Coordinates of C-alpha atoms in Angstrom, one line a residue:
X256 CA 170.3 61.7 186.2
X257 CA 169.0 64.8 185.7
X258 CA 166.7 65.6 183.2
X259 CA 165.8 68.9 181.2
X260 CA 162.2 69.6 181.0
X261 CA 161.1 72.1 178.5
X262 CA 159.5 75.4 179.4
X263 CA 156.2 76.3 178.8
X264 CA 157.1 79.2 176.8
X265 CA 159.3 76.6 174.3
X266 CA 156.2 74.3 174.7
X267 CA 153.6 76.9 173.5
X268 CA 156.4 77.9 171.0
X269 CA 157.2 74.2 169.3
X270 CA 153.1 74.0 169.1
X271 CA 153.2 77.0 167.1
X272 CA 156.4 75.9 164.4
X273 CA 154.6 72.7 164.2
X274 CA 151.1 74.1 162.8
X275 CA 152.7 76.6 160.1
X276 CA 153.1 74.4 157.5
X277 CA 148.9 73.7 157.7
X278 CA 147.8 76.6 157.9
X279 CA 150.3 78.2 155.0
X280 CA 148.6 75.3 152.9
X281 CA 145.2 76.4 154.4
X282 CA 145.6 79.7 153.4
X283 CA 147.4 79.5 150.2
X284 CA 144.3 77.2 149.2
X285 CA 142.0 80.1 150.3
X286 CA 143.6 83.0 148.7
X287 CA 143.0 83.7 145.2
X288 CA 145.6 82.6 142.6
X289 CA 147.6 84.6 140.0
X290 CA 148.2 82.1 137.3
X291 CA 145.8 79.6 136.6
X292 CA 145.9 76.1 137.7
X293 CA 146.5 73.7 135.1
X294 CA 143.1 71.6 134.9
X295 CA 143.2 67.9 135.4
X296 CA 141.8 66.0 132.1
X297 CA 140.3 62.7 132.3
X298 CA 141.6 60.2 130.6
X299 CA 138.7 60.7 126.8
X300 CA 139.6 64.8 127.0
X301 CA 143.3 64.2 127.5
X302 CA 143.3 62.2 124.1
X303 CA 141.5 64.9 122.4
X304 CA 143.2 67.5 123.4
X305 CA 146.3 66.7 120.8
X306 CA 144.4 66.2 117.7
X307 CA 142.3 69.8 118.3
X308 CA 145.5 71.4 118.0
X309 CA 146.3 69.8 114.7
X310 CA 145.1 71.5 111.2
X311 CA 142.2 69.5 109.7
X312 CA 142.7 68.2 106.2
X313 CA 142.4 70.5 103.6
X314 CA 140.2 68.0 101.6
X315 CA 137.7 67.5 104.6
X316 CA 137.4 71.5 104.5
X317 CA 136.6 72.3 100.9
X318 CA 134.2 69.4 101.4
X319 CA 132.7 71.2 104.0
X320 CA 132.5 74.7 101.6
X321 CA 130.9 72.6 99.2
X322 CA 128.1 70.6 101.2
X323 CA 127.3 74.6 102.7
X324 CA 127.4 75.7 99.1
X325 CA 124.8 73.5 98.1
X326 CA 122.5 73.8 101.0
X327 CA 122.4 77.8 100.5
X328 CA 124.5 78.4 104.1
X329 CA 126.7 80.8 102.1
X330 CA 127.7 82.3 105.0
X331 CA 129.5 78.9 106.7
X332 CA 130.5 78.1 103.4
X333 CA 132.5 81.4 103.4
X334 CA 133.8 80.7 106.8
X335 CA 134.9 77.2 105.6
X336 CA 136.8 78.9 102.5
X337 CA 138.1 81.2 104.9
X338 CA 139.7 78.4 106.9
X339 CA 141.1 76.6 103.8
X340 CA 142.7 79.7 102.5
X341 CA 144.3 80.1 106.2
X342 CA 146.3 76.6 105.1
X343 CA 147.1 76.7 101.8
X344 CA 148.7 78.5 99.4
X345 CA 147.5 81.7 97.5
X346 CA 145.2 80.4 94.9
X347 CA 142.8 82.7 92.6
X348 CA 140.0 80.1 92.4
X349 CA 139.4 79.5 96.2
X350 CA 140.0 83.5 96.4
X351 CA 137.2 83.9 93.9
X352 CA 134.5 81.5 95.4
X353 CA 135.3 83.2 98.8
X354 CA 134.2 86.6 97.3
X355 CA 131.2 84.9 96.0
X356 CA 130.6 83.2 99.6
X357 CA 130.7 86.6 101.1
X358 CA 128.4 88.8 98.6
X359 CA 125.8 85.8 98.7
X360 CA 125.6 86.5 102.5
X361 CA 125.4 90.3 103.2
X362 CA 129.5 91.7 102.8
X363 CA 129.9 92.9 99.5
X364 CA 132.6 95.0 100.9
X365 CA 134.6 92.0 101.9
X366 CA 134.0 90.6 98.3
X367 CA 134.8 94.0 96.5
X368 CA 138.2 94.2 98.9
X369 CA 139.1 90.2 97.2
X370 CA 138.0 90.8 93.9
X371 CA 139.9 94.0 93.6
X372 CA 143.0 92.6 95.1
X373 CA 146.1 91.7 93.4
X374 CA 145.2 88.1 93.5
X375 CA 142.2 88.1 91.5
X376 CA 143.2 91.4 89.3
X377 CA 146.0 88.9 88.1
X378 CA 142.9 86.5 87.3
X379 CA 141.1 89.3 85.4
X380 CA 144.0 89.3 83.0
X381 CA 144.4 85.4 83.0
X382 CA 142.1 84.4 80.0
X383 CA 144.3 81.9 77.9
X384 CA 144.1 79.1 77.3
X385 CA 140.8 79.4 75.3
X386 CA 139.8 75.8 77.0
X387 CA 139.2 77.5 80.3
X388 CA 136.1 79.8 78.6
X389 CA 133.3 77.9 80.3
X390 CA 131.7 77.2 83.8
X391 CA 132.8 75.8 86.7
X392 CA 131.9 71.9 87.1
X393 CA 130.0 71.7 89.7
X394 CA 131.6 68.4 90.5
X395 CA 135.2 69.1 90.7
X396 CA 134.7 73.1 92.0
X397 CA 136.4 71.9 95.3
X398 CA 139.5 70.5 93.8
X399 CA 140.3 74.0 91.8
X400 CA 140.4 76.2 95.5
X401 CA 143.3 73.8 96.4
X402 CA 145.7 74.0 93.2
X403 CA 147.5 76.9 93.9
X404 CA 146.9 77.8 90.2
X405 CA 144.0 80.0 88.6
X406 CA 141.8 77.2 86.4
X407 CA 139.3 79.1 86.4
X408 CA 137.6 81.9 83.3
X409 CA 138.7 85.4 83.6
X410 CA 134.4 86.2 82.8
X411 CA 134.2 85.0 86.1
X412 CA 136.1 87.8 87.4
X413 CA 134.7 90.5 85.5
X414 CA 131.1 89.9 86.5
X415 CA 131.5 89.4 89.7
X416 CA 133.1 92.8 90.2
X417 CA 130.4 94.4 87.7
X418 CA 127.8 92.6 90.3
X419 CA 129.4 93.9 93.5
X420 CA 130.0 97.5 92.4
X421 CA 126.4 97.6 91.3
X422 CA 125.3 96.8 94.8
X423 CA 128.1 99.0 96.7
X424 CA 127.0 101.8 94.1
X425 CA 130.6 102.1 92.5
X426 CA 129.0 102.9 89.0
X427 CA 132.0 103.8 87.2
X428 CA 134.0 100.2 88.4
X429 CA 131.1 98.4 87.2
X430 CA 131.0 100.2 83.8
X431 CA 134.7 99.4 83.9
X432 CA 133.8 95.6 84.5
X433 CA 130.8 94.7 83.0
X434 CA 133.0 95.8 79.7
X435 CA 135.3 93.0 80.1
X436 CA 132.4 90.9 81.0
X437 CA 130.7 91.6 77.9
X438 CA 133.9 91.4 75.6
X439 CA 134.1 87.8 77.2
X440 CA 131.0 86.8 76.6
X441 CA 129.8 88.5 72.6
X442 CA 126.8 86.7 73.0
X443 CA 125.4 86.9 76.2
X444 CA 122.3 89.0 76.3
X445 CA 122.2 89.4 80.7
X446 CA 125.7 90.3 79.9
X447 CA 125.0 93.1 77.3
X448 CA 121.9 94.4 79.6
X449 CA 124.5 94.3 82.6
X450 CA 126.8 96.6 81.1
X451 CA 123.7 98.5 79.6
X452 CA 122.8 99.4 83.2
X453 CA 126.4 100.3 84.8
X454 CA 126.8 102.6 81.8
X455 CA 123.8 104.5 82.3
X456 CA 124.7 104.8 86.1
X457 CA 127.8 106.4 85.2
X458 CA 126.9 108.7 83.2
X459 CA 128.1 106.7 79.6
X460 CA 124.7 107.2 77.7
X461 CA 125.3 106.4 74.1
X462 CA 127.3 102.9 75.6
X463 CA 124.2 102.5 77.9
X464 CA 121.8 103.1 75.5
X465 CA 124.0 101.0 72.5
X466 CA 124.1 98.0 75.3
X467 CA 120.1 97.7 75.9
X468 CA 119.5 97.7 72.1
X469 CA 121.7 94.5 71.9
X470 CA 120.9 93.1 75.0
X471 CA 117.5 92.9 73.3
X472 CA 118.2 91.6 70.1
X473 CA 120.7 89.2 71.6
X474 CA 118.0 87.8 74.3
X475 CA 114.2 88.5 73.8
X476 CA 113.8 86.4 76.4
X477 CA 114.8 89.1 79.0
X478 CA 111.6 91.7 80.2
X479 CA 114.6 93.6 81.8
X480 CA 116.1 94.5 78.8
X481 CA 113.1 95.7 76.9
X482 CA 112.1 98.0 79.7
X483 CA 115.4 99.2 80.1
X484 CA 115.3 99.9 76.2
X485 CA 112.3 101.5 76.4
X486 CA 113.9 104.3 79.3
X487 CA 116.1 105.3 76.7
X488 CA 113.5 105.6 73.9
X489 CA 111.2 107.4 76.2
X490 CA 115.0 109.6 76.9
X491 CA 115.5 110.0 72.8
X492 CA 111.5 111.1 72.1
X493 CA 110.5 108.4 70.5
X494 CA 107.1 107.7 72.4
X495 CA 106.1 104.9 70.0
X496 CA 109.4 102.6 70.7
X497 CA 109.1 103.2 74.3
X498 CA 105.4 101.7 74.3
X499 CA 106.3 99.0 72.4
X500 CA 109.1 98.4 74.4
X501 CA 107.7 98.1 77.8
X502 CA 104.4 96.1 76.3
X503 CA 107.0 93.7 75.4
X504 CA 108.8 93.3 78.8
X505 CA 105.6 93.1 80.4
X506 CA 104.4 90.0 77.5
X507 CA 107.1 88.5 79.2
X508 CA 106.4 88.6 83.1
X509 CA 102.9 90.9 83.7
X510 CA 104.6 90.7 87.3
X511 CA 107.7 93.2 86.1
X512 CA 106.2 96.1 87.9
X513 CA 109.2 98.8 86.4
X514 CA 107.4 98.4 83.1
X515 CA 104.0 98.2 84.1
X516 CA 104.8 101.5 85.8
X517 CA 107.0 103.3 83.2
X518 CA 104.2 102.6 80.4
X519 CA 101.4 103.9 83.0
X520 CA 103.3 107.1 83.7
X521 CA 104.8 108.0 80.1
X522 CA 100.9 107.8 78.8
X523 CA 100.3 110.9 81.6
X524 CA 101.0 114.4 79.8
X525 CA 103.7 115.8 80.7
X526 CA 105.7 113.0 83.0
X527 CA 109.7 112.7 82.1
X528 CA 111.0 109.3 81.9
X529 CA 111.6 107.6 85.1
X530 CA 115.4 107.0 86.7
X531 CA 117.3 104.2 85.6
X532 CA 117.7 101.0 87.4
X533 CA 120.7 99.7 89.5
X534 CA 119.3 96.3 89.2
X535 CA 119.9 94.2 85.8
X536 CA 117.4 91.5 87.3
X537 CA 114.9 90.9 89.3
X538 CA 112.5 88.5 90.9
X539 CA 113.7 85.0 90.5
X540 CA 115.9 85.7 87.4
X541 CA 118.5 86.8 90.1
X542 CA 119.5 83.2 90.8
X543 CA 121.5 84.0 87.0
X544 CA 123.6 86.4 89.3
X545 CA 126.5 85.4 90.6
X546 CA 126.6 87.0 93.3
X547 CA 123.2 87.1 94.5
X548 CA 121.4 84.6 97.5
X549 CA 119.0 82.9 95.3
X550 CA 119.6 79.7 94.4
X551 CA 120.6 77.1 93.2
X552 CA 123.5 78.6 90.8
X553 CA 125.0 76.6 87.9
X554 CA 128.0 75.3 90.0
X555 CA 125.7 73.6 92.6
X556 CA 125.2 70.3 93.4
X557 CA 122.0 69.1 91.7
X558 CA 120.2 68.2 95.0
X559 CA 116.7 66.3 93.4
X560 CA 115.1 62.7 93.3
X561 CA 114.0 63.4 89.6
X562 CA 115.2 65.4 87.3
X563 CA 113.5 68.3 85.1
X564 CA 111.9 66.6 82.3
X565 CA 110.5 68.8 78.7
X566 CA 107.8 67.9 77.1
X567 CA 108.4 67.1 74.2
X568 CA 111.0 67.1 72.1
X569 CA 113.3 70.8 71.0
X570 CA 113.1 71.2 67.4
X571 CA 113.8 74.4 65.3
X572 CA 113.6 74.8 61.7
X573 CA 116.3 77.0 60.7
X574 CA 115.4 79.2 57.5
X575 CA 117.0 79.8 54.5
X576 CA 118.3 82.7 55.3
X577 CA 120.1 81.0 58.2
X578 CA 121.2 78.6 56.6
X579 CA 122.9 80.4 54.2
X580 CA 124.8 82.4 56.5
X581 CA 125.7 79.4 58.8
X582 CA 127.0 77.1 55.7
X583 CA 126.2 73.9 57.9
X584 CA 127.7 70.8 56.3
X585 CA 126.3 68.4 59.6
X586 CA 123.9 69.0 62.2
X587 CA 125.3 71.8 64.7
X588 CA 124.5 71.1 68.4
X589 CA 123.5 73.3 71.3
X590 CA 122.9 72.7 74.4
X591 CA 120.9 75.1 76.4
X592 CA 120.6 75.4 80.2
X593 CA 117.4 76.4 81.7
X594 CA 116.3 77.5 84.9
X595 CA 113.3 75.3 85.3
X596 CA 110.5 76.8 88.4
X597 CA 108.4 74.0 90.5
X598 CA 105.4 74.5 88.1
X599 CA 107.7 73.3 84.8
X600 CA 107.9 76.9 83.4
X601 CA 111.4 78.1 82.1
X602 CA 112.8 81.2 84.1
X603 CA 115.9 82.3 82.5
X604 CA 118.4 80.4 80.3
X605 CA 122.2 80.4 79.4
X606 CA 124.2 79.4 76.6
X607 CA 127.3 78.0 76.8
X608 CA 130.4 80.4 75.6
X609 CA 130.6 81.3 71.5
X610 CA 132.9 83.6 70.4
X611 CA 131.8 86.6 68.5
X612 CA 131.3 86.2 64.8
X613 CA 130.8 82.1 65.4
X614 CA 126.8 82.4 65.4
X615 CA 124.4 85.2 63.8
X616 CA 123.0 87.3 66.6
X617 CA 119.7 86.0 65.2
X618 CA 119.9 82.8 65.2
X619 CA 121.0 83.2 69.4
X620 CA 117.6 85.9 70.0
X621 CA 115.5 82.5 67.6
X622 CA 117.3 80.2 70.5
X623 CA 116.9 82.0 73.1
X624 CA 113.2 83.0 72.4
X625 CA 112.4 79.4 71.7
X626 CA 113.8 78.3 74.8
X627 CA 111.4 80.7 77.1
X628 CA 108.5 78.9 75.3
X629 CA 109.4 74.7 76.5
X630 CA 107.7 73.7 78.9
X631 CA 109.3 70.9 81.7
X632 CA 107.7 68.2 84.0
X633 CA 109.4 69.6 87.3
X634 CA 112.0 68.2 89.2
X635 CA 111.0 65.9 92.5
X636 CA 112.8 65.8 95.8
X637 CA 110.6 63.8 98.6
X638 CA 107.5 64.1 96.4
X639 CA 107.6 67.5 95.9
X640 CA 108.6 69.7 93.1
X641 CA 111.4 71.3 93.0
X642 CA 112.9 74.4 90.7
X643 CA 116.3 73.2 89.2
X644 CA 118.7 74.4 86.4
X645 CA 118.1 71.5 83.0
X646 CA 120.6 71.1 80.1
X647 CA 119.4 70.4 76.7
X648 CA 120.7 69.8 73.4
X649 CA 119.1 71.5 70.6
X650 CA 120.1 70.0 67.1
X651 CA 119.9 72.3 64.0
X652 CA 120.0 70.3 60.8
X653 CA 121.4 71.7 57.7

């Protein structure tokens, strides 16, 4: 039988088909790819990797917001918000507190932008019913960003924008807004010096001048508004008010340094009355701002072992006078909240809302004169003291 032996040119040949296959593999391996290769998960990453796609709960979220909030980290709170609002329906409240978030931590633009926008300008008009005129409770603030409904007080609104224009220098907005702040709250001396200050940044002098005179008589308590009141005495000529005024904010805090300076300068011959201020507080009566960093604010977690204590206990003797124009037939409560420092001295105080006409301006300057004269055993966290906002309840007999 004969048989066909291969050449050695088909030899060399089938030597050569047979290796393609490797080295096409060798050299696709080698060359770079196009598209990336899909990366092999073990078996703990490949069960995770479902459950990072999925949206987290809303409720874990505002949670988040709120434990941020309360440590001061306004800027991860705002992120937190930001994340919520991503996942849930328009709502004015979560809106608002996201503003808030964002002036506490250096974007008052991005907080002007939400508090002028249509959500929030709805809110501004949104003041019924009466109910909803007071503050936030700090321990239910979370559940209001996920309602899809404004709960919230149309004040809220107002002074926030009046805050933010003031620090984005928009005078004539903040005039426009610390009006309706003011109209909210009759009785509010910080608001009356707020809108005091706006107006005389836009150029509203008789408003401006109007506003210090009642932010005054309204709140003693404030050094802020005295000096500011005694600017526009100095402006008017009337030398003697202006002294008297700024002695009186300094009585008040002899660290004020506007007006320790205004009452040095206005006793040199011929000096004209210094500029007008763009702040309505300072120091550590900020932390009555809502939209500044210091802290804590009203809506916050209390976060202390021991709470503020006074010493001893708030009484005031109304006059007859007062009483007659009161017409008590029981005891009429009050409860006043007071920004308590670590050494047990009172900073700055609020009262809770009053429409006008419901109290004599005097009887809320007595109150609110009073109250910057208690003095507190300090609150304790770890052994330390701690400054913290206290409530108390002032009873005025008949």
């Amino acid at each position: 039988m004969t048989r066909t032996v291969p050449s050695r040119a088909a030899l060399v040949a089938l030597l050569v088909l047979s290796c393609v296959p490797a080295a096409s593999n060798a050299s696709a391996a080698a060359a770079p790819r196009t598209t990336p290769r899909t990366p092999v998960r073990s078996g703990a990453a490949a069960a995770r990797a479902p459950v990072a796609a999925l949206k987290r709960p809303a409720t874990a979220i505002a949670a988040e917001a709120r434990a941020f909030e309360d440590e001061g980290d306004y800027a991860k709170a705002a992120a937190r918000l930001r994340e919520l609002r991503a996942q849930s329906a328009p709502d004015a409240d979560l809106e608002l507190f996201l503003a808030l978030d964002e002036a506490r931590s250096g974007r008052p633009d991005s907080a002007w932008a939400r508090l002028t926008g249509p959500l929030l300008t709805a809110a501004l008009a949104d003041s019924l019913p009466a109910t909803r005129q007071r503050e936030y409770d700090f321990q239910h603030r979370e559940a209001a960003w996920r309602s899809g409904r404004y709960e919230g007080w149309n004040w809220y609104v107002a002074r926030a924008r009046a805050e933010v224009a003031l620090v984005t220098r928009r005078w004539r907005e903040a005039c426009d807004a610390a009006r309706i702040a003011a109209a909210a709250r009759p009785l509010s001396g910080k608001d009356q010096l707020l809108l005091a200050v706006a107006a005389g940044r836009a150029d509203r002098a008789s408003e401006a001048a109007a506003a210090a005179a009642r932010a005054v008589a309204l709140d003693p308590s404030l050094p802020e508004a005295h000096s500011l009141h005694g600017l526009w005495e100095w402006r008017a000529g009337r030398r003697a008010n202006a002294r008297a005024a700024f002695e009186s904010a300094i009585a008040r805090d002899s660290s004020y340094r506007n007006a320790a300076l205004a009452l040095a300068r206005m006793q040199l011959p011929g000096m004209r009355p210094d500029s007008l201020p763009v702040r309505f507080l300072s120091g550590r009566r900020q932390v009555a701002m809502l939209v500044s960093a210091r802290r804590p604010k009203q809506e916050e977690t209390p976060r202390f072992d021991q709470p503020a204590g006074v010493l001893g206990a708030p009484r005031m003797e109304l006059d007859a006078e007062m009483k007659r124009q009161l017409q008590l037939a029981r005891p009429l409560r009050l409860f006043v909240t007071v920004y308590v420092d670590e050494q047990g001295r009172p900073v700055v105080n609020d009262l809770p809302f009053a429409p006008a006409g419901s109290l004599p301006d005097r009887l809320v300057a007595d109150v609110n004169t009073l109250a910057s004269t208690w003095r507190f055993r300090p609150a304790q966290r770890l052994g330390n003291p701690v400054a913290c906002w206290a409530t108390l309840e002032l009873t005025l007999n008949p």
